[in-house]
Amino acid sequence: MCAKAHVYRRDHINTDEIIPARYLNDDTEAALAKHAMEDLDVNFIKTVAQGDFVIAGEDFGCGSSREHAVWALRGAGVKVVVADSFARIFYRNCLNNGFLAIECKGLSQKVDSGDEMEIDVTNSVLTNKTKGKEYRFIPLPQFALDIIEAGGLLDYVGKK
Amino acid sequence: MGSTITEKILAKHCNQDTVSPGQLINADIDVIMCHDVTTTPALTMLEEKGLTEIARPDSIVVIPDHFVPNKDIKSADMVARIRRWVKANQIQKFYDLGRHGVCHGILPEQGHVAPGLTIIGADSHTCTHGALGAFSTGIGSTDLAAAIATGKLWFKVPESILFNLKGKLPEGVYSKDVILEIITRIGVDGALYKAMEFRGELIDSLSIEARMTICNMAIEAGGKSGIIEADDKTLAYLNGRYKGEFEVVTSDPDAEYSKTYDIDVSALEPVVSFPHLPSNGKKISEIREDVKLDQAYLGSCTNGRIEDLRIAAEILKGRKCHPETRMIVVPATTDIWKQASKEGLIDIFMEAGATVTAATCGACLGGHNGILAAGEKCISSTNRNFVGRMGSPKSEVYLGSPATVAASAIAGQITDPRKYLQ
Ligand code: SF4
């Protein structure tokens, strides 16, 4: 199975675009997934597949604290979001869910939608198999890796 | 080297003498705020993980507000579930319909906020409560669940940015204009992950409510929190409201800031943020085009307080909203509604042709209670004008002060409020 990139060369993609408030009366992942990225790109949900990457510019996930944004993306099949930088609450929410939010400056300019992507978390390397290129990203802090390994914050605090 | 107010509060809550920016800590949480949208997922998680014990029920304040009064069956089910949880766990601080309101209106008004506390809320605008000298920040549902179960939460100690605000505001210019101007200058990620500390002559001159408007929008610059040291006005506000003990915390003179901005507001004008970012602010005199409006919205955790309603009512008194502009007034809390009614403000709004609705988040987030159609334009006293924020992804939201909203409702287009204040 190959993971494809969905590239948005834009900064400040906000949580209202990732999952509009009109769908927040339901918090199940399956229901949210149907509307992932709806106000940004209505075609996203038609083309996204299990394991795919979303790649964007600065400040991804700004706006509301709704964790529904993470669940909508995950529910739609997205495995990794790569951005130049992340808004704080969205980043926390990713981490707390054991969902990969990777900071890699400028990647959205180097990758095209449809490129085949791979990630190696241990060595902090992203591979673009279509273009035969590798990109290093900022390693996740140990604390983040611990939470991801535990399966999310609640399992992490549960174990403690 | 000294510490900032934020560092001091966080240090105290993880039992350390000092903490430094970047450090990861697990802090005790004094107040945990829950609302309808983000709390139900947290309850599901807690049930799934078998973490059903609440660490400190007394720290929890539950305020359903986003889709209240329930807008549909699903949202009614959500609040019903929260109500059962509140009852089962004997949570006392619950603001159900009749005492309800926007969470960030209720929390300080009903005496749950005090200087020196650590406050989290599963809502991004929880930064509002820094206006009373607390460390207060927004988090998501998993964080909320973890804090409910353990009474603690992990934080990376933020760097602080200092905003030294000098001068006095000219007539017709308000704290909303100040914060829109700041966000326009530094950008929507100008304070990413940072604590925004506000002080100076301007802050001293502002009421507590006006200070809340400033801290409320810290998140719109990417900030983790906004904070203002408590002063005599803060203590007067807390008097009779906050029942517990607290300690006023202040920054050391030699505290370190990652950046300092000196801003003089004496010549500031009303600011309107154009679609689709709060940082697209324009000074009112620089707006050349006519922006015709379908709706004017006065409410929200940013500007739905009594002071805001008074400012708008002063402009609307004896005047009429433009026939093609619908005006919706949403007092932020039930108590504000009652006070507005006592003062005759509700009559003024109704006579002007506006409608006044129950306290709710409502259309601020495009939930209900005033949704915009495709192609419609709205001037709003809220805090975000993202694509689709108040309804159709093809609608447009312009942000301004309550005065600008009221003046624009009368004119039917974006208008300088100072025209009506002479
Ligand atoms: S009033 Fe608007 S910004 Fe404030 S909490 Fe409600 S939805 Fe969020």
Coordinates of C-alpha atoms and ligand atoms in Angstrom, one line a residue:
Chain A
M1 CA 0.0 0.0 0.0
C2 CA 1.4 3.4 -0.9
A3 CA 0.7 6.6 1.0
K4 CA 0.0 9.6 -1.1
A5 CA 0.7 13.3 -0.4
H6 CA -2.1 15.9 -0.3
V7 CA -0.3 19.2 -0.5
Y8 CA -1.8 22.5 0.4
R9 CA 0.6 25.4 -0.2
R10 CA -1.0 27.6 2.3
D11 CA -0.4 28.9 5.8
H12 CA -3.0 29.1 8.7
I13 CA -5.3 26.3 7.6
N14 CA -7.7 26.5 10.5
T15 CA -9.8 24.0 12.4
D16 CA -13.0 25.5 10.9
E17 CA -11.7 24.4 7.5
I18 CA -10.6 21.0 8.7
I19 CA -13.9 20.2 10.3
P20 CA -16.6 22.9 10.2
A21 CA -18.6 23.6 13.4
R22 CA -21.9 22.6 11.7
Y23 CA -20.7 19.0 12.2
L24 CA -19.7 19.2 15.8
N25 CA -22.9 17.9 17.1
D26 CA -21.4 14.4 16.5
D27 CA -18.1 13.3 17.8
T28 CA -17.7 9.9 16.3
E29 CA -14.7 9.6 14.1
A30 CA -16.6 8.0 11.2
A31 CA -19.2 10.8 11.1
L32 CA -16.5 13.5 11.3
A33 CA -14.3 11.9 8.7
K34 CA -17.0 12.4 6.0
H35 CA -16.5 16.1 6.3
A36 CA -12.7 16.3 6.7
M37 CA -11.3 19.4 5.1
E38 CA -14.7 20.2 3.6
D39 CA -14.5 24.0 3.6
L40 CA -10.9 23.9 2.2
D41 CA -11.2 21.3 -0.5
V42 CA -14.4 19.4 -1.2
N43 CA -12.4 16.8 -3.3
F44 CA -10.2 15.8 -0.4
I45 CA -12.5 13.2 1.0
K46 CA -13.0 11.7 -2.4
T47 CA -9.3 11.2 -3.0
V48 CA -7.8 10.5 0.5
A49 CA -6.9 6.9 1.3
Q50 CA -5.6 5.0 4.4
G51 CA -2.1 6.0 5.4
D52 CA -2.0 9.3 3.4
F53 CA -0.1 12.4 4.3
V54 CA -1.4 16.0 4.5
I55 CA 1.3 18.6 3.8
A56 CA 0.9 22.3 4.4
G57 CA 2.6 25.6 5.4
E58 CA 2.8 27.5 8.6
D59 CA 0.5 27.4 11.6
F60 CA -1.5 24.4 10.6
G61 CA -4.6 23.8 12.8
C62 CA -5.0 27.3 14.1
G63 CA -8.3 28.4 15.7
S64 CA -10.6 26.3 17.8
S65 CA -9.5 23.7 20.4
R66 CA -11.7 21.0 18.8
E67 CA -9.9 17.7 18.8
H68 CA -12.5 16.8 16.2
A69 CA -10.0 18.2 13.7
V70 CA -7.6 15.4 14.5
W71 CA -10.3 12.8 14.6
A72 CA -11.7 13.9 11.2
L73 CA -8.3 13.6 9.6
R74 CA -7.5 10.3 11.2
G75 CA -10.9 9.0 10.4
A76 CA -10.5 9.9 6.8
G77 CA -7.3 7.8 6.7
V78 CA -4.6 10.4 7.2
K79 CA -1.6 9.0 9.0
V80 CA 0.7 12.0 9.1
V81 CA 0.4 15.8 8.9
V82 CA 3.5 17.6 7.9
A83 CA 3.7 21.4 8.2
D84 CA 6.2 24.2 8.5
S85 CA 4.7 24.8 12.0
F86 CA 1.6 23.9 14.0
A87 CA -0.9 25.9 16.0
R88 CA -0.4 25.0 19.7
I89 CA -3.6 23.3 20.6
F90 CA -3.8 21.3 17.4
Y91 CA -0.3 20.1 18.0
R92 CA -1.1 19.1 21.6
N93 CA -4.2 17.3 20.4
C94 CA -2.2 15.3 17.8
L95 CA 0.4 14.3 20.3
N96 CA -2.2 13.4 22.9
N97 CA -3.8 11.1 20.3
G98 CA -0.6 9.5 19.3
F99 CA -1.1 11.0 15.9
L100 CA 1.9 12.2 13.9
A101 CA 2.3 16.0 13.5
I102 CA 5.7 16.5 11.9
E103 CA 7.5 19.9 11.5
C104 CA 9.5 20.1 8.3
K105 CA 10.0 23.6 6.9
G106 CA 9.3 24.1 3.3
L107 CA 8.2 20.6 2.5
S108 CA 4.9 21.8 0.9
Q109 CA 7.0 23.5 -1.8
K110 CA 9.0 20.4 -2.6
V111 CA 6.3 17.8 -2.7
D112 CA 3.4 17.6 -5.1
S113 CA 0.0 16.2 -4.5
G114 CA 0.0 12.5 -5.4
D115 CA 3.6 11.9 -4.6
E116 CA 4.2 8.7 -2.8
M117 CA 5.5 9.3 0.8
E118 CA 7.1 7.3 3.6
I119 CA 8.1 8.2 7.1
D120 CA 10.8 6.9 9.4
V121 CA 10.0 8.3 12.8
T122 CA 13.1 6.8 14.5
N123 CA 15.5 8.4 12.2
S124 CA 13.4 11.6 11.5
V125 CA 13.4 11.1 7.8
L126 CA 10.6 11.6 5.2
T127 CA 11.0 9.9 1.8
N128 CA 9.4 11.1 -1.4
K129 CA 9.5 7.9 -3.4
T130 CA 8.1 9.5 -6.5
K131 CA 10.9 12.1 -6.7
G132 CA 13.5 9.9 -5.0
K133 CA 14.2 12.6 -2.4
E134 CA 14.7 12.4 1.4
Y135 CA 14.0 15.2 3.8
R136 CA 15.0 15.4 7.5
F137 CA 12.5 16.7 10.0
I138 CA 12.7 18.0 13.5
P139 CA 12.9 14.9 15.7
L140 CA 9.9 14.5 18.0
P141 CA 10.8 15.1 21.6
Q142 CA 11.2 12.0 23.8
F143 CA 8.0 12.9 25.8
A144 CA 6.1 12.9 22.5
L145 CA 7.5 9.5 21.5
D146 CA 6.6 8.1 25.0
I147 CA 3.0 9.3 24.6
I148 CA 2.8 7.9 21.0
E149 CA 4.3 4.6 22.2
A150 CA 1.8 4.4 25.0
G151 CA -1.0 4.9 22.4
G152 CA -2.0 8.4 23.6
L153 CA -2.0 10.6 26.7
L154 CA -4.7 8.8 28.6
D155 CA -2.9 5.5 28.3
Y156 CA 0.3 7.3 29.2
V157 CA -1.2 8.8 32.4
G158 CA -3.2 5.6 33.0
K159 CA 0.1 3.6 33.1
K160 CA 1.6 6.1 35.6
Chain B
M1 CA 17.4 36.5 36.7
G2 CA 13.8 37.1 37.6
S3 CA 10.6 35.3 36.5
T4 CA 7.5 36.4 34.7
I5 CA 4.1 36.1 36.3
T6 CA 3.4 33.1 34.1
E7 CA 6.6 31.3 35.1
K8 CA 5.9 32.0 38.8
I9 CA 2.4 30.6 38.6
L10 CA 3.5 27.5 36.8
A11 CA 6.5 26.9 39.2
K12 CA 4.2 27.1 42.2
H13 CA 1.8 24.6 40.6
C14 CA 4.5 22.0 40.1
N15 CA 6.2 22.5 43.4
Q16 CA 9.4 24.1 42.1
D17 CA 11.1 27.3 43.0
T18 CA 11.5 28.4 39.4
V19 CA 10.8 27.1 35.9
S20 CA 12.2 28.2 32.6
P21 CA 10.7 28.5 29.1
G22 CA 10.9 25.2 27.3
Q23 CA 10.8 23.1 30.4
L24 CA 8.2 20.3 30.5
I25 CA 6.2 20.2 33.7
N26 CA 3.2 18.5 35.1
A27 CA 1.1 21.2 36.8
D28 CA -1.7 21.0 39.3
I29 CA -4.9 22.5 37.8
D30 CA -7.1 24.7 39.9
V31 CA -10.0 25.1 37.5
I32 CA -11.2 22.8 34.7
M33 CA -13.8 24.3 32.4
C34 CA -16.0 21.9 30.3
H35 CA -18.5 22.9 27.6
D36 CA -20.9 20.9 25.5
V37 CA -18.9 20.3 22.3
T38 CA -15.5 19.2 23.7
T39 CA -16.6 17.4 26.9
T40 CA -18.6 14.5 25.6
P41 CA -15.6 13.1 23.7
A42 CA -13.6 13.4 26.9
L43 CA -16.3 11.4 28.8
T44 CA -16.2 8.7 26.1
M45 CA -12.4 8.4 26.5
L46 CA -12.6 8.3 30.3
E47 CA -15.2 5.5 30.1
E48 CA -13.2 3.5 27.6
K49 CA -10.1 3.7 29.7
G50 CA -11.9 3.0 32.9
L51 CA -10.8 6.3 34.4
T52 CA -14.2 7.2 35.8
E53 CA -13.0 8.7 39.1
I54 CA -12.7 12.5 39.1
A55 CA -9.5 13.7 40.9
R56 CA -11.1 16.9 42.3
P57 CA -14.8 17.4 41.5
D58 CA -14.6 20.8 43.1
S59 CA -12.2 22.0 40.4
I60 CA -14.7 21.3 37.6
V61 CA -17.0 23.9 36.1
V62 CA -19.5 22.7 33.5
I63 CA -21.0 25.2 31.1
P64 CA -22.9 23.9 28.0
D65 CA -22.9 26.9 25.7
H66 CA -22.1 26.2 22.0
F67 CA -25.4 24.7 20.9
V68 CA -27.5 25.9 23.8
P69 CA -30.5 26.1 23.9
N70 CA -30.1 22.8 22.2
K71 CA -30.2 23.4 18.4
D72 CA -31.0 19.8 17.4
I73 CA -31.4 16.2 18.6
K74 CA -27.7 15.4 18.5
S75 CA -26.8 18.4 20.5
A76 CA -29.6 17.8 23.0
D77 CA -28.2 14.2 23.4
M78 CA -24.8 15.7 24.1
V79 CA -26.0 18.0 26.8
A80 CA -28.2 15.3 28.3
R81 CA -25.2 13.1 28.6
I82 CA -23.2 15.8 30.3
R83 CA -26.1 16.4 32.7
R84 CA -26.1 12.7 33.7
W85 CA -22.4 12.9 34.3
V86 CA -22.7 16.0 36.4
K87 CA -25.4 14.4 38.5
A88 CA -23.7 11.1 39.0
N89 CA -20.5 12.8 40.1
Q90 CA -22.3 15.5 42.2
I91 CA -20.5 18.3 40.4
Q92 CA -21.8 21.5 42.0
K93 CA -20.6 24.1 39.5
F94 CA -23.0 23.4 36.6
Y95 CA -24.6 26.2 34.6
D96 CA -27.7 24.6 32.9
L97 CA -30.3 26.5 31.0
G98 CA -31.6 29.4 33.1
R99 CA -28.2 30.2 34.6
H100 CA -26.4 29.5 31.3
G101 CA -24.2 31.6 29.1
V102 CA -21.0 31.6 27.1
C103 CA -18.4 29.7 29.2
H104 CA -15.9 32.6 29.2
G105 CA -18.6 35.0 30.3
I106 CA -19.8 32.7 33.1
L107 CA -16.4 31.6 34.5
P108 CA -15.2 35.0 35.8
E109 CA -18.7 36.5 36.4
Q110 CA -19.7 33.6 38.7
G111 CA -16.5 33.8 40.7
H112 CA -14.4 30.9 39.4
V113 CA -11.4 32.9 38.4
A114 CA -8.8 34.5 40.6
P115 CA -5.2 35.7 40.3
G116 CA -2.5 33.1 40.6
L117 CA -4.7 30.1 39.6
T118 CA -4.0 27.6 36.9
I119 CA -7.1 27.3 34.7
I120 CA -7.7 25.1 31.7
G121 CA -10.7 24.9 29.5
A122 CA -11.5 22.7 26.6
D123 CA -12.0 25.8 24.5
S124 CA -9.4 27.9 22.7
H125 CA -10.6 31.2 24.2
T126 CA -9.9 30.0 27.7
C127 CA -7.0 32.6 27.5
T128 CA -9.7 35.2 28.4
H129 CA -9.2 34.6 32.1
G130 CA -5.6 35.8 32.2
A131 CA -7.2 39.2 32.4
L132 CA -7.6 38.5 36.2
G133 CA -3.9 37.5 36.6
A134 CA -4.4 33.7 36.3
F135 CA -2.6 31.3 34.0
S136 CA -5.4 30.2 31.7
T137 CA -5.2 28.3 28.5
G138 CA -7.2 26.3 26.0
I139 CA -6.8 22.5 25.5
G140 CA -8.5 19.7 23.7
S141 CA -10.7 16.8 24.8
T142 CA -7.9 14.3 25.6
D143 CA -6.2 16.9 27.8
L144 CA -9.5 17.6 29.4
A145 CA -10.0 13.9 30.2
A146 CA -6.5 13.6 31.6
A147 CA -7.0 16.6 33.8
I148 CA -10.4 15.4 35.1
A149 CA -8.8 12.0 35.9
T150 CA -5.5 13.2 37.5
G151 CA -6.0 16.9 38.5
K152 CA -2.9 17.7 36.5
L153 CA -1.7 18.4 33.0
W154 CA 1.5 18.6 31.1
F155 CA 2.8 21.9 29.8
K156 CA 5.8 23.3 28.1
V157 CA 6.6 26.4 30.0
P158 CA 6.1 29.2 27.4
E159 CA 8.3 32.1 26.6
S160 CA 6.6 35.4 27.3
I161 CA 6.1 38.4 25.1
L162 CA 5.6 41.8 26.8
F163 CA 3.2 44.3 25.4
N164 CA 3.7 47.7 26.9
L165 CA 0.6 49.7 26.0
K166 CA 1.0 53.4 26.4
G167 CA -1.4 56.3 26.1
K168 CA -5.1 56.6 26.4
L169 CA -7.8 55.5 24.0
P170 CA -9.4 58.3 21.9
E171 CA -13.2 58.5 22.0
G172 CA -14.9 55.8 20.0
V173 CA -11.9 53.5 20.2
Y174 CA -12.0 50.4 22.5
S175 CA -9.9 47.5 23.7
K176 CA -11.2 45.4 20.8
D177 CA -9.6 47.9 18.4
V178 CA -6.3 47.6 20.4
I179 CA -6.2 43.8 20.2
L180 CA -7.2 43.8 16.5
E181 CA -4.4 46.2 15.9
I182 CA -1.9 44.1 17.8
I183 CA -2.9 40.9 15.9
T184 CA -2.7 42.8 12.6
R185 CA 0.9 43.9 13.5
I186 CA 2.2 40.6 14.7
G187 CA 0.1 38.2 12.6
V188 CA -2.0 35.3 13.5
D189 CA 1.0 33.3 14.5
G190 CA 3.0 36.2 15.9
A191 CA 2.8 34.8 19.4
L192 CA 2.8 31.1 18.6
Y193 CA 3.1 29.0 21.8
K194 CA 3.9 32.2 23.8
A195 CA 2.4 33.9 26.8
M196 CA 1.3 37.4 25.9
E197 CA 1.7 39.7 28.9
F198 CA -0.1 43.1 28.7
R199 CA 0.6 46.1 30.8
G200 CA 1.1 49.8 30.8
E201 CA -0.9 53.0 31.1
L202 CA -3.6 51.8 28.8
I203 CA -4.2 48.5 30.7
D204 CA -4.4 50.5 33.9
S205 CA -7.1 52.6 32.5
L206 CA -9.3 49.8 31.2
S207 CA -12.1 48.1 33.0
I208 CA -11.8 44.4 33.8
E209 CA -14.3 43.6 31.0
A210 CA -12.2 45.5 28.5
R211 CA -9.1 43.7 29.6
M212 CA -10.9 40.4 29.1
T213 CA -11.5 41.4 25.4
I214 CA -7.8 41.7 25.0
C215 CA -6.8 38.5 26.7
N216 CA -9.6 36.7 24.9
M217 CA -8.0 37.2 21.5
A218 CA -4.4 36.1 22.5
I219 CA -5.2 32.8 20.8
E220 CA -5.9 34.7 17.5
A221 CA -2.2 35.6 17.5
G222 CA -1.3 31.9 18.3
G223 CA -0.7 32.7 22.0
K224 CA -0.9 30.0 24.7
S225 CA -2.2 32.5 27.1
G226 CA -2.8 36.2 27.7
I227 CA -2.2 37.6 31.1
I228 CA -2.5 40.9 33.0
E229 CA -1.3 41.4 36.6
A230 CA -4.1 42.0 39.1
D231 CA -4.5 45.5 40.4
D232 CA -7.0 47.3 42.6
K233 CA -9.7 47.1 39.9
T234 CA -9.2 43.3 39.8
L235 CA -9.5 43.1 43.5
A236 CA -12.7 45.2 43.4
Y237 CA -14.1 42.9 40.7
L238 CA -13.3 39.8 42.8
N239 CA -14.8 41.2 45.9
G240 CA -18.0 39.3 46.8
R241 CA -17.5 37.1 43.7
Y242 CA -14.5 34.8 44.3
K243 CA -15.0 32.9 47.5
G244 CA -11.6 31.2 48.0
E245 CA -8.2 32.4 48.9
F246 CA -5.7 33.6 46.3
E247 CA -2.4 35.3 45.9
V248 CA -1.6 38.1 43.6
V249 CA 1.4 37.2 41.5
T250 CA 3.5 39.7 39.5
S251 CA 6.4 39.6 37.2
D252 CA 9.9 40.5 38.5
P253 CA 11.5 43.7 37.1
D254 CA 14.3 41.6 35.7
A255 CA 12.1 38.9 34.2
E256 CA 13.1 37.8 30.7
Y257 CA 10.9 38.3 27.7
S258 CA 11.5 36.8 24.2
K259 CA 10.2 40.1 22.8
T260 CA 8.9 43.4 23.9
Y261 CA 6.5 45.6 22.0
D262 CA 6.0 49.2 22.9
I263 CA 2.7 50.4 21.4
D264 CA 1.2 53.9 21.8
V265 CA -2.6 53.8 21.4
S266 CA -3.2 57.5 21.6
A267 CA -3.7 57.9 17.9
L268 CA -5.5 54.6 17.3
E269 CA -8.7 54.5 15.2
P270 CA -11.4 51.9 15.1
V271 CA -10.1 48.8 13.4
V272 CA -12.0 46.3 11.3
S273 CA -10.6 42.9 10.4
F274 CA -11.5 41.9 6.9
P275 CA -12.1 38.3 5.8
H276 CA -10.7 35.7 6.4
L277 CA -8.2 36.4 9.1
P278 CA -8.3 38.4 12.3
S279 CA -4.9 39.8 11.3
N280 CA -6.4 41.5 8.2
G281 CA -7.1 44.6 10.2
K282 CA -7.7 48.0 8.5
K283 CA -8.0 51.3 10.2
I284 CA -11.5 52.6 9.6
S285 CA -10.2 55.7 7.7
E286 CA -8.3 53.5 5.3
I287 CA -11.4 51.5 4.2
R288 CA -12.2 53.0 0.8
E289 CA -14.8 50.6 -0.5
D290 CA -18.5 50.4 0.7
V291 CA -18.9 47.2 2.5
K292 CA -22.7 46.6 2.5
L293 CA -23.9 44.3 5.3
D294 CA -26.6 41.7 5.6
Q295 CA -26.1 41.1 9.3
A296 CA -24.6 42.7 12.4
Y297 CA -23.8 40.4 15.3
L298 CA -23.2 41.7 18.8
G299 CA -22.2 39.0 21.3
S300 CA -19.7 36.2 22.2
C301 CA -17.0 35.8 24.8
T302 CA -15.1 38.7 23.2
N303 CA -17.7 41.4 23.3
G304 CA -21.0 40.2 24.7
R305 CA -20.6 41.7 28.2
I306 CA -22.7 44.4 29.8
E307 CA -20.2 47.1 29.0
D308 CA -20.3 46.1 25.3
L309 CA -24.1 46.2 25.3
R310 CA -24.1 49.6 26.9
I311 CA -21.7 50.9 24.3
A312 CA -23.8 49.6 21.4
A313 CA -27.1 50.8 23.0
E314 CA -25.7 54.3 23.4
I315 CA -25.2 54.4 19.6
L316 CA -28.5 52.7 18.7
K317 CA -30.7 54.7 21.1
G318 CA -33.4 56.5 19.1
R319 CA -32.0 55.2 15.8
K320 CA -33.0 52.3 13.5
C321 CA -31.0 49.5 12.0
H322 CA -30.7 49.8 8.2
P323 CA -33.7 48.0 6.6
E324 CA -31.4 45.6 4.8
T325 CA -29.2 44.8 7.8
R326 CA -30.5 42.3 10.4
M327 CA -29.0 42.9 13.8
I328 CA -28.7 40.1 16.4
V329 CA -27.8 40.9 20.0
V330 CA -26.7 37.9 22.1
P331 CA -25.9 38.8 25.7
A332 CA -23.0 36.5 26.8
T333 CA -24.7 35.3 30.0
T334 CA -28.1 35.1 31.7
D335 CA -27.0 37.7 34.3
I336 CA -25.9 40.1 31.6
W337 CA -29.3 39.6 30.0
K338 CA -31.1 40.5 33.2
Q339 CA -28.9 43.5 33.8
A340 CA -29.4 44.7 30.2
S341 CA -33.1 44.4 30.7
K342 CA -33.0 46.3 34.0
E343 CA -31.1 49.1 32.3
G344 CA -33.5 49.3 29.4
L345 CA -30.9 48.2 26.9
I346 CA -33.1 45.4 25.6
D347 CA -35.8 47.9 24.7
I348 CA -33.3 50.1 22.9
F349 CA -32.2 47.2 20.8
M350 CA -35.7 46.0 20.0
E351 CA -36.8 49.6 19.2
A352 CA -33.9 49.9 16.8
G353 CA -35.2 46.8 15.0
A354 CA -32.6 44.3 16.3
T355 CA -33.5 41.0 17.9
V356 CA -32.2 39.9 21.3
T357 CA -31.7 36.2 21.8
A358 CA -30.9 33.9 24.7
A359 CA -27.2 33.7 25.8
T360 CA -25.3 31.2 23.6
C361 CA -22.3 30.8 21.4
G362 CA -24.7 30.4 18.6
A363 CA -23.7 32.0 15.3
C364 CA -20.2 33.0 16.6
L365 CA -19.0 29.6 15.5
G366 CA -21.7 29.1 12.9
G367 CA -23.6 26.7 15.1
H368 CA -27.1 28.2 15.0
N369 CA -29.0 31.5 15.9
G370 CA -28.0 33.6 13.0
I371 CA -26.2 31.6 10.3
L372 CA -25.1 33.4 7.2
A373 CA -26.2 32.4 3.7
A374 CA -23.8 32.2 0.7
G375 CA -22.7 35.6 -0.4
E376 CA -23.8 37.4 2.8
K377 CA -21.6 39.8 4.8
C378 CA -21.7 40.2 8.5
I379 CA -20.0 42.7 10.9
S380 CA -19.4 40.9 14.2
S381 CA -18.0 41.7 17.6
T382 CA -16.7 38.1 17.8
N383 CA -13.1 37.0 17.5
R384 CA -12.7 34.9 14.3
N385 CA -13.5 35.5 10.7
F386 CA -12.2 32.3 9.1
V387 CA -13.9 30.9 6.0
G388 CA -17.3 29.6 6.9
R389 CA -17.0 30.6 10.6
M390 CA -20.5 32.0 10.8
G391 CA -22.2 29.9 8.2
S392 CA -21.7 29.4 4.5
P393 CA -18.1 29.0 3.3
K394 CA -19.2 31.7 0.8
S395 CA -20.1 34.2 3.5
E396 CA -17.9 36.9 4.9
V397 CA -17.2 38.0 8.5
Y398 CA -15.8 41.4 9.4
L399 CA -14.6 41.9 13.0
G400 CA -15.0 45.1 14.9
S401 CA -15.8 46.6 18.3
P402 CA -19.4 46.7 19.6
A403 CA -19.5 50.4 18.7
T404 CA -18.5 49.6 15.1
V405 CA -21.0 46.8 14.9
A406 CA -23.8 49.1 16.2
A407 CA -22.9 52.0 13.9
S408 CA -22.6 49.7 10.9
A409 CA -26.0 48.2 11.6
I410 CA -27.5 51.7 11.4
A411 CA -25.7 52.6 8.2
G412 CA -26.1 49.2 6.6
Q413 CA -22.4 49.2 5.8
I414 CA -19.1 49.3 7.6
T415 CA -19.1 52.7 9.3
D416 CA -17.0 54.7 11.7
P417 CA -18.8 54.7 15.1
R418 CA -17.4 58.1 16.0
K419 CA -20.0 59.6 13.6
Y420 CA -22.7 58.7 16.1
L421 CA -20.9 59.6 19.3
Q422 CA -20.8 63.3 19.0
Ligands
SF4_1 S1 -18.6 32.8 22.0 FE1 -17.6 32.1 20.1 S2 -15.4 32.2 20.5 FE2 -16.4 32.4 22.5 S3 -16.5 30.3 23.3 FE3 -18.4 30.6 22.2 S4 -18.0 29.9 20.1 FE4 -16.0 30.1 21.1

